[in-house]
Short mmCIF file of C-alpha atoms in Angstrom, two decimals:
data_model
loop_
_atom_site.label_atom_id
_atom_site.label_comp_id
_atom_site.label_asym_id
_atom_site.label_seq_id
_atom_site.Cartn_x
_atom_site.Cartn_y
_atom_site.Cartn_z
CA MET A 30 57.69 105.00 108.64
CA SER A 31 54.83 102.63 109.58
CA VAL A 32 52.04 102.45 106.96
CA ASN A 33 49.64 103.22 109.83
CA ASN A 34 51.03 106.74 109.93
CA LEU A 35 50.44 107.37 106.22
CA LYS A 36 46.74 108.04 106.30
CA ILE A 37 45.85 110.64 103.67
CA GLU A 38 44.21 113.64 105.35
CA ASN A 39 43.68 115.62 102.17
CA GLU A 40 42.66 114.84 98.62
CA ILE A 41 45.72 114.16 96.42
CA LYS A 42 45.55 116.73 93.63
CA LEU A 43 48.93 116.27 91.96
CA LEU A 44 51.31 113.41 91.26
CA SER A 45 55.01 114.05 90.64
CA PHE A 46 56.77 110.90 89.40
CA ASP A 47 60.26 110.15 88.22
CA ILE A 48 60.40 108.13 84.98
CA ASP A 49 63.46 105.86 84.64
CA ASN A 50 63.33 102.81 86.86
CA THR A 51 60.36 104.34 88.62
CA LEU A 52 57.60 104.31 86.01
CA ILE A 53 59.45 102.33 83.34
CA ASP A 54 62.44 100.04 83.07
CA PHE A 55 65.35 102.14 81.84
CA HIS A 56 66.65 99.53 79.34
CA THR A 57 63.54 97.87 78.01
CA TYR A 58 60.89 100.58 78.59
CA LYS A 59 58.58 97.89 79.93
CA SER A 60 55.88 99.04 82.31
CA ASN A 61 52.25 98.36 83.26
CA PHE A 62 51.78 101.97 84.35
CA LYS A 63 50.31 103.40 81.14
CA LYS A 64 47.83 100.54 80.79
CA VAL A 65 46.64 100.86 84.35
CA TRP A 66 46.63 104.68 84.36
CA ASP A 67 44.62 104.86 81.16
CA LYS A 68 42.09 102.36 82.52
CA TYR A 69 41.40 104.22 85.74
CA ARG A 70 42.17 107.81 84.62
CA LYS A 71 38.54 108.32 83.44
CA ASN A 72 37.24 108.91 87.00
CA ASN A 73 40.45 110.65 88.24
CA LYS A 74 41.09 114.40 88.06
CA THR A 75 44.56 114.17 89.60
CA ILE A 76 47.22 116.20 87.80
CA LEU A 77 49.98 113.93 86.44
CA THR A 78 53.48 115.42 86.35
CA TYR A 79 56.68 113.68 85.22
CA ASN A 80 59.69 114.90 87.17
CA THR A 81 62.80 113.52 85.46
CA GLY A 82 66.41 113.92 84.52
CA ARG A 83 65.49 113.39 80.85
CA LEU A 84 65.08 116.44 78.64
CA ILE A 85 61.71 117.45 77.29
CA ASP A 86 62.10 116.05 73.77
CA ASP A 87 63.15 112.70 75.21
CA VAL A 88 60.03 112.56 77.38
CA LEU A 89 57.82 113.58 74.50
CA HIS A 90 59.29 110.75 72.48
CA LEU A 91 58.26 108.25 75.17
CA ILE A 92 54.76 109.71 75.17
CA ASN A 93 54.41 109.68 71.40
CA LYS A 94 55.47 106.02 71.27
CA ASN A 95 52.77 105.17 73.86
CA ILE A 96 55.29 104.11 76.46
CA LEU A 97 54.03 106.70 78.90
CA PRO A 98 50.54 108.24 79.27
CA LYS A 99 49.97 111.89 78.44
CA PRO A 100 50.76 114.07 81.50
CA ASP A 101 49.63 117.53 82.44
CA TYR A 102 53.16 118.81 83.08
CA ILE A 103 56.74 117.71 82.60
CA ILE A 104 59.52 118.85 84.90
CA SER A 105 62.64 117.94 82.97
CA GLY A 106 66.46 118.09 83.17
CA VAL A 107 66.50 117.55 87.00
CA GLY A 108 64.28 120.55 87.64
CA THR A 109 65.59 122.97 85.01
CA HIS A 110 62.51 123.25 82.76
CA ILE A 111 58.73 123.02 83.28
CA TYR A 112 56.65 122.06 80.28
CA ASN A 113 52.89 122.57 80.00
CA PHE A 114 51.80 119.56 77.98
CA LYS A 115 48.37 121.03 77.13
CA ASP A 116 49.88 124.27 75.81
CA LYS A 117 52.86 122.47 74.26
CA ALA A 118 55.19 125.13 75.71
CA VAL A 119 57.93 125.63 78.31
CA ILE A 120 56.88 127.92 81.19
CA LYS A 121 59.43 130.70 80.75
CA GLU A 122 58.79 132.42 84.01
CA PHE A 123 60.45 129.55 85.87
CA ASN A 124 63.66 129.89 83.87
CA ASP A 125 63.84 133.55 84.81
CA VAL A 126 64.29 132.38 88.40
CA LEU A 127 67.16 130.04 87.35
CA ASP A 128 69.20 132.76 85.67
CA ASP A 129 70.18 134.31 89.02
CA GLY A 130 73.91 133.57 89.59
CA TRP A 131 74.24 130.94 86.88
CA ASN A 132 77.46 131.00 84.84
CA LEU A 133 78.03 128.00 82.58
CA ASP A 134 81.67 128.75 81.69
CA ALA A 135 82.57 129.15 85.39
CA VAL A 136 80.97 125.75 86.13
CA GLU A 137 83.00 124.03 83.47
CA ASN A 138 86.23 125.63 84.69
CA ILE A 139 85.74 124.26 88.21
CA ILE A 140 84.80 120.82 86.97
CA LYS A 141 88.05 120.61 84.97
CA LYS A 142 90.01 120.90 88.23
CA ILE A 143 88.46 117.81 89.84
CA GLU A 144 91.17 115.15 90.50
CA HIS A 145 88.86 112.16 89.99
CA PRO A 146 87.89 110.41 86.75
CA ILE A 147 85.03 112.38 85.25
CA SER A 148 83.57 112.61 81.71
CA ASP A 149 80.75 114.45 79.99
CA GLN A 150 77.43 112.72 79.48
CA PRO A 151 76.23 112.82 75.83
CA SER A 152 75.16 116.22 74.44
CA LYS A 153 71.52 115.19 74.42
CA PHE A 154 71.61 115.37 78.27
CA GLN A 155 73.10 118.83 78.38
CA HIS A 156 71.48 122.24 78.01
CA SER A 157 72.04 125.84 79.11
CA TYR A 158 70.81 125.19 82.68
CA LYS A 159 72.38 121.77 83.20
CA ARG A 160 75.78 120.18 83.04
CA SER A 161 75.84 116.37 83.48
CA TYR A 162 78.77 114.09 83.96
CA PHE A 163 79.64 110.43 84.53
CA PHE A 164 81.32 110.40 87.93
CA HIS A 165 81.73 106.87 89.26
CA ASP A 166 82.14 105.79 92.87
CA ALA A 167 82.38 109.20 94.49
CA ASN A 168 82.09 109.24 98.30
CA THR A 169 80.34 111.80 100.40
CA GLU A 170 83.60 113.66 101.19
CA LEU A 171 84.37 114.10 97.48
CA ILE A 172 80.93 115.44 96.68
CA GLU A 173 81.18 117.85 99.65
CA SER A 174 84.59 119.02 98.40
CA ILE A 175 83.13 119.80 95.01
CA GLU A 176 80.32 121.77 96.67
CA GLN A 177 83.06 123.64 98.63
CA ASP A 178 84.91 124.44 95.40
CA PHE A 179 81.84 126.25 94.10
CA ILE A 180 81.38 128.03 97.43
CA ASP A 181 85.02 129.19 97.36
CA ALA A 182 84.44 130.51 93.83
CA ASN A 183 81.40 132.51 95.13
CA MET A 184 79.07 130.38 93.05
CA ASP A 185 75.78 129.25 94.56
CA VAL A 186 74.92 126.17 92.52
CA ASN A 187 73.12 122.90 93.14
CA VAL A 188 75.32 119.75 93.05
CA VAL A 189 73.28 116.56 92.60
CA TYR A 190 74.88 113.07 92.79
CA SER A 191 72.81 109.97 92.15
CA GLY A 192 73.12 106.31 91.24
CA ASN A 193 76.75 106.32 92.36
CA LYS A 194 77.71 107.52 88.92
CA PHE A 195 75.72 110.59 87.79
CA LEU A 196 76.78 114.14 88.65
CA ASP A 197 74.60 117.09 87.73
CA ILE A 198 75.55 120.72 88.23
CA LEU A 199 72.48 122.99 88.18
CA PRO A 200 71.49 126.61 89.03
CA LYS A 201 71.00 127.10 92.75
CA TRP A 202 67.18 126.96 92.53
CA ALA A 203 67.17 123.99 90.18
CA ASN A 204 66.29 120.60 91.47
CA LYS A 205 63.25 118.36 91.29
CA GLY A 206 61.87 119.66 94.59
CA ASN A 207 62.26 123.39 93.92
CA ALA A 208 60.77 123.06 90.45
CA LEU A 209 57.86 121.16 91.86
CA GLN A 210 57.38 123.72 94.63
CA TRP A 211 57.30 126.51 92.02
CA LEU A 212 54.67 124.67 89.97
CA LEU A 213 52.54 124.02 93.06
CA LYS A 214 52.60 127.65 93.91
CA LYS A 215 51.50 128.62 90.35
CA LEU A 216 48.68 126.00 90.55
CA GLU A 217 47.72 126.98 94.09
CA ILE A 218 48.16 123.44 95.36
CA SER A 219 49.47 122.67 98.87
CA THR A 220 52.30 120.24 99.42
CA ASN A 221 50.05 117.99 101.57
CA GLU A 222 47.95 117.46 98.43
CA VAL A 223 50.87 116.00 96.53
CA LEU A 224 52.20 112.48 96.07
CA VAL A 225 55.74 111.95 94.71
CA ALA A 226 57.60 108.80 93.57
CA GLY A 227 61.17 108.00 92.76
CA ASP A 228 64.08 105.59 92.88
CA SER A 229 67.40 107.50 93.21
CA GLY A 230 69.23 110.35 94.94
CA ASN A 231 68.23 113.07 92.54
CA ASP A 232 64.57 112.35 93.55
CA SER A 233 65.30 113.18 97.20
CA ALA A 234 64.46 116.85 96.77
CA MET A 235 60.88 115.99 95.95
CA PHE A 236 60.53 114.14 99.27
CA ASP A 237 61.82 117.23 101.10
CA LEU A 238 58.65 119.20 100.47
CA LYS A 239 56.82 119.78 103.72
CA ASN A 240 54.04 117.21 104.42
CA VAL A 241 54.34 115.70 100.96
CA TYR A 242 53.36 112.01 100.58
CA GLY A 243 55.69 109.60 98.79
CA ILE A 244 56.25 106.30 97.11
CA VAL A 245 59.72 104.66 96.97
CA VAL A 246 59.83 101.65 94.68
CA SER A 247 61.54 98.48 95.95
CA ASN A 248 64.35 98.76 93.36
CA ALA A 249 65.34 102.17 94.66
CA HIS A 250 69.02 102.94 95.45
CA GLU A 251 69.86 102.60 99.09
CA GLU A 252 70.66 106.31 99.25
CA LEU A 253 67.00 107.18 98.65
CA TYR A 254 65.62 104.43 100.93
CA ILE A 255 67.74 105.69 103.85
CA TYR A 256 66.86 109.31 103.05
CA THR A 257 63.11 108.63 103.15
CA LYS A 258 62.99 106.02 105.91
CA HIS A 259 61.37 108.36 108.42
CA LYS A 260 59.32 110.49 106.03
CA LYS A 261 55.69 110.02 104.98
CA VAL A 262 56.65 107.47 102.41
CA TYR A 263 55.20 104.13 101.38
CA HIS A 264 58.07 101.72 100.44
CA THR A 265 56.72 99.18 97.93
CA GLU A 266 57.22 95.49 97.59
CA LYS A 267 57.08 95.60 93.82
CA THR A 268 59.57 97.24 91.50
CA LYS A 269 59.44 100.18 89.10
CA GLY A 270 56.02 100.82 87.43
CA ASP A 271 54.35 97.97 89.34
CA GLY A 272 55.62 99.49 92.56
CA VAL A 273 54.07 102.84 91.68
CA ILE A 274 50.75 101.12 90.92
CA GLU A 275 51.05 99.37 94.27
CA GLY A 276 51.60 102.73 95.96
CA LEU A 277 48.67 104.35 94.14
CA ILE A 278 46.43 101.54 95.34
CA PHE A 279 47.72 102.03 98.92
CA TYR A 280 46.94 105.78 98.82
CA GLY A 281 43.51 105.11 97.32
CA ILE A 282 44.11 106.76 93.98
CA PHE A 283 43.68 103.46 92.18
CA PRO A 284 41.06 100.89 93.32
CA GLU A 285 42.16 97.61 94.98
CA LYS A 286 41.21 95.69 91.83
CA ALA A 287 43.92 97.50 89.90
CA ILE A 288 46.43 95.00 91.40
CA LYS A 289 44.97 92.41 88.98
CA ASP A 290 46.13 94.49 86.05
CA ILE A 291 49.74 94.02 86.98
CA VAL A 292 50.86 91.14 84.74
CA ILE A 293 54.19 89.97 83.51
CA ASP A 294 54.63 90.74 79.83
CA HIS A 295 56.03 87.63 78.23
CA SER A 296 55.68 89.01 74.72
CA ASP A 297 59.24 90.24 75.12
CA ASP A 298 60.20 92.32 74.00
CA PHE A 299 57.44 94.19 72.60
CA PHE A 300 59.12 97.39 73.76
CA ILE A 301 62.61 96.29 72.68
CA LYS A 302 61.26 95.44 69.24
CA ARG A 303 59.46 98.78 69.08
CA GLU A 304 62.55 100.75 70.07
CA LYS A 305 64.60 98.97 67.43
CA GLU A 306 62.00 100.03 64.88
CA ASN A 307 62.19 103.56 66.19
CA ILE A 308 65.96 103.60 65.84
CA ALA A 309 65.66 102.35 62.26
CA GLN A 310 63.25 105.21 61.51
CA GLU A 311 65.47 107.92 63.02
CA ASP A 312 66.63 110.67 60.72
CA THR A 313 69.87 109.82 58.95
CA ASP A 314 71.39 113.22 59.72
CA GLU A 315 70.86 112.60 63.42
CA LYS A 316 72.69 109.26 63.17
CA ILE A 317 75.59 110.85 61.34
CA ALA A 318 75.74 113.66 63.85
CA LEU A 319 75.93 111.11 66.70
CA ILE A 320 78.68 109.19 64.95
CA LYS A 321 80.63 112.41 64.41
CA GLU A 322 80.26 113.32 68.04
CA GLY A 323 81.53 109.90 69.05
CA TYR A 324 84.44 110.18 66.67
CA ILE A 325 85.47 113.59 68.11
CA LYS A 326 85.12 112.34 71.71
CA ALA A 327 87.31 109.28 70.85
CA ILE A 328 90.07 111.49 69.52
CA GLU A 329 89.83 113.69 72.64
CA ALA A 330 90.12 110.59 74.82
CA LEU A 331 93.12 109.30 72.79
CA LYS A 332 94.94 112.61 73.15
CA LYS A 333 94.57 112.40 76.94
CA ASN A 334 96.85 109.31 76.76
CA ILE A 335 99.72 111.04 75.00
CA THR A 336 102.89 111.12 77.10
CA PRO A 337 106.59 111.83 76.33
CA LEU A 338 107.21 108.03 76.11
CA GLY A 339 104.17 107.16 74.05
CA PHE A 340 100.53 106.19 74.57
CA SER A 341 99.82 105.44 78.24
CA ALA A 342 97.32 102.77 79.35
CA CYS A 343 95.06 105.46 80.85
CA SER A 344 94.69 109.22 81.01
CA ILE A 345 97.31 110.24 83.56
CA LYS A 346 95.46 113.44 84.47
CA ASP A 347 92.15 111.65 85.15
CA ASN A 348 93.50 108.61 86.96
CA ILE A 349 95.32 108.96 90.27
CA PRO A 350 97.30 105.73 90.87
CA ASN A 351 96.51 103.68 93.93
CA GLY A 352 98.42 100.47 94.64
CA ILE A 353 98.70 98.30 91.55
CA ASP A 354 96.98 101.07 89.58
CA GLU A 355 100.58 102.31 89.01
CA ASN A 356 100.69 99.70 86.22
CA TYR A 357 98.42 101.89 84.17
CA HIS A 358 100.99 104.67 84.23
CA SER A 359 103.03 102.78 81.67
CA VAL A 360 103.49 102.34 77.92
CA TRP A 361 102.28 98.78 77.31
CA ALA A 362 103.42 96.67 74.34
CA ARG A 363 100.07 95.08 73.54
CA ASP A 364 97.90 98.18 74.24
CA GLY A 365 100.42 100.49 72.53
CA ALA A 366 100.56 98.32 69.38
CA ILE A 367 96.77 98.12 69.14
CA THR A 368 96.53 101.91 69.66
CA VAL A 369 99.07 102.64 66.99
CA ILE A 370 97.38 100.38 64.47
CA GLY A 371 93.90 101.65 65.39
CA SER A 372 94.99 105.32 65.01
CA LEU A 373 96.84 105.03 61.70
CA SER A 374 94.07 106.93 59.96
CA LEU A 375 95.01 109.93 62.17
CA ILE A 376 98.55 110.08 60.87
CA ASP A 377 97.99 113.63 59.61
CA ASP A 378 97.55 114.80 63.20
CA GLU A 379 101.13 115.64 64.12
CA GLU A 380 100.63 115.22 67.85
CA ILE A 381 99.14 111.75 67.45
CA HIS A 382 101.63 110.76 64.74
CA GLN A 383 104.58 111.68 66.98
CA CYS A 384 103.11 109.62 69.85
CA GLN A 385 102.66 106.63 67.54
CA ARG A 386 106.37 106.82 66.65
CA GLN A 387 107.43 107.38 70.29
CA THR A 388 105.41 104.39 71.51
CA LEU A 389 107.29 102.04 69.20
CA ILE A 390 110.65 103.67 69.95
CA THR A 391 110.12 103.24 73.70
CA LEU A 392 109.31 99.60 73.35
CA LEU A 393 112.14 98.85 70.89
CA GLU A 394 114.70 100.70 73.02
CA HIS A 395 113.92 98.37 75.95
CA ILE A 396 114.17 95.03 74.10
CA SER A 397 116.09 92.60 76.35
CA ARG A 398 119.37 91.03 75.31
CA ASN A 399 117.62 87.88 74.30
CA GLY A 400 115.16 89.86 72.11
CA GLN A 401 112.17 90.03 74.49
CA ILE A 402 109.94 93.08 74.09
CA PRO A 403 108.91 94.43 77.52
CA ALA A 404 105.33 93.99 78.64
CA ASN A 405 105.44 97.61 79.67
CA VAL A 406 107.73 100.54 80.38
CA ARG A 407 106.96 102.74 83.42
CA LEU A 408 106.51 106.43 82.66
CA LYS A 409 108.02 107.78 85.87
CA ASN A 410 111.40 106.03 85.64
CA GLU A 411 111.42 104.26 82.19
CA GLU A 412 111.83 100.94 83.97
CA PRO A 413 110.87 97.99 81.73
CA ASP A 414 108.85 95.03 83.00
CA TYR A 415 109.18 91.72 81.13
CA SER A 416 106.68 89.72 83.17
CA VAL A 417 103.57 88.38 81.51
#
């Protein structure tokens, strides 16, 4: 949409901004937003709301470490909780709305049937109103088929796919737009008094609010750019937090001179250094719990590769072969040997121990007449391949 058509007709009373790669860089936490916000906040009564996929404790951590300014509200978990920062409490009335028709066990049962590689995101991204998965390179047809699976199961849920790799399953009323709409109603604010900002597909619901104004930063995924192309949205030239500052200047919330406050931070890695210090200060029990979780997940992944001939090169159930991908449906000499050695500490697990033995037996039974161990042995027909 032309910037000439974005004239603000009402006072902007509330801002609803995504965090990762919108306000801050996801990896380094770098951003000029807090510095500029704090500088010009004094004369600004606008309500600041974070609307993010992160969970509440994660956002509070960023605020406590002075990476983000203090907000008025936090909409977290892709629209599954609303947190009143002043009261330091979750608004429970909103979660009463989400309970309608939500069944966590039924969600997980349907997800298990998906014939496409999928894995759980870490437990810190999960809660009772949100199931999140890594789901790489899914096309529109596949996402629509998942939505249909839930419909066929008489489950009215919200399927959100973003970044070409993140899949969130939420209660039917849970997304960033519905949560924001609920908060606006509670605060008696109209949607044409709201400015939203984002960078990925799970932000699109915010831009769906009638007459809402928007900022899409220049580093946004193409899916969001296309989705907002004809909406009342300012597409920035700058990236991430600098792009949001640029948009706030355009909409008149920051003065023109705020552009001078956007500077490149050459101190490097101030935020990287700070985060390393934070990690060093983390509670030891939390570290041990994370290591234990990783250990359990690693064993689960290993057991997915158990076959009657030995350890396969990939999980057969989770990887449908296509073309030369058939090669992965094999017991490989190099991969198998490394797996056997790496899993020796699990010898007390009978299932794994038996697969260790069978891997070696399969390879030894197919040694060529001149003593060459096969590069791999196919699972479907036990055909050995001696090529390098």
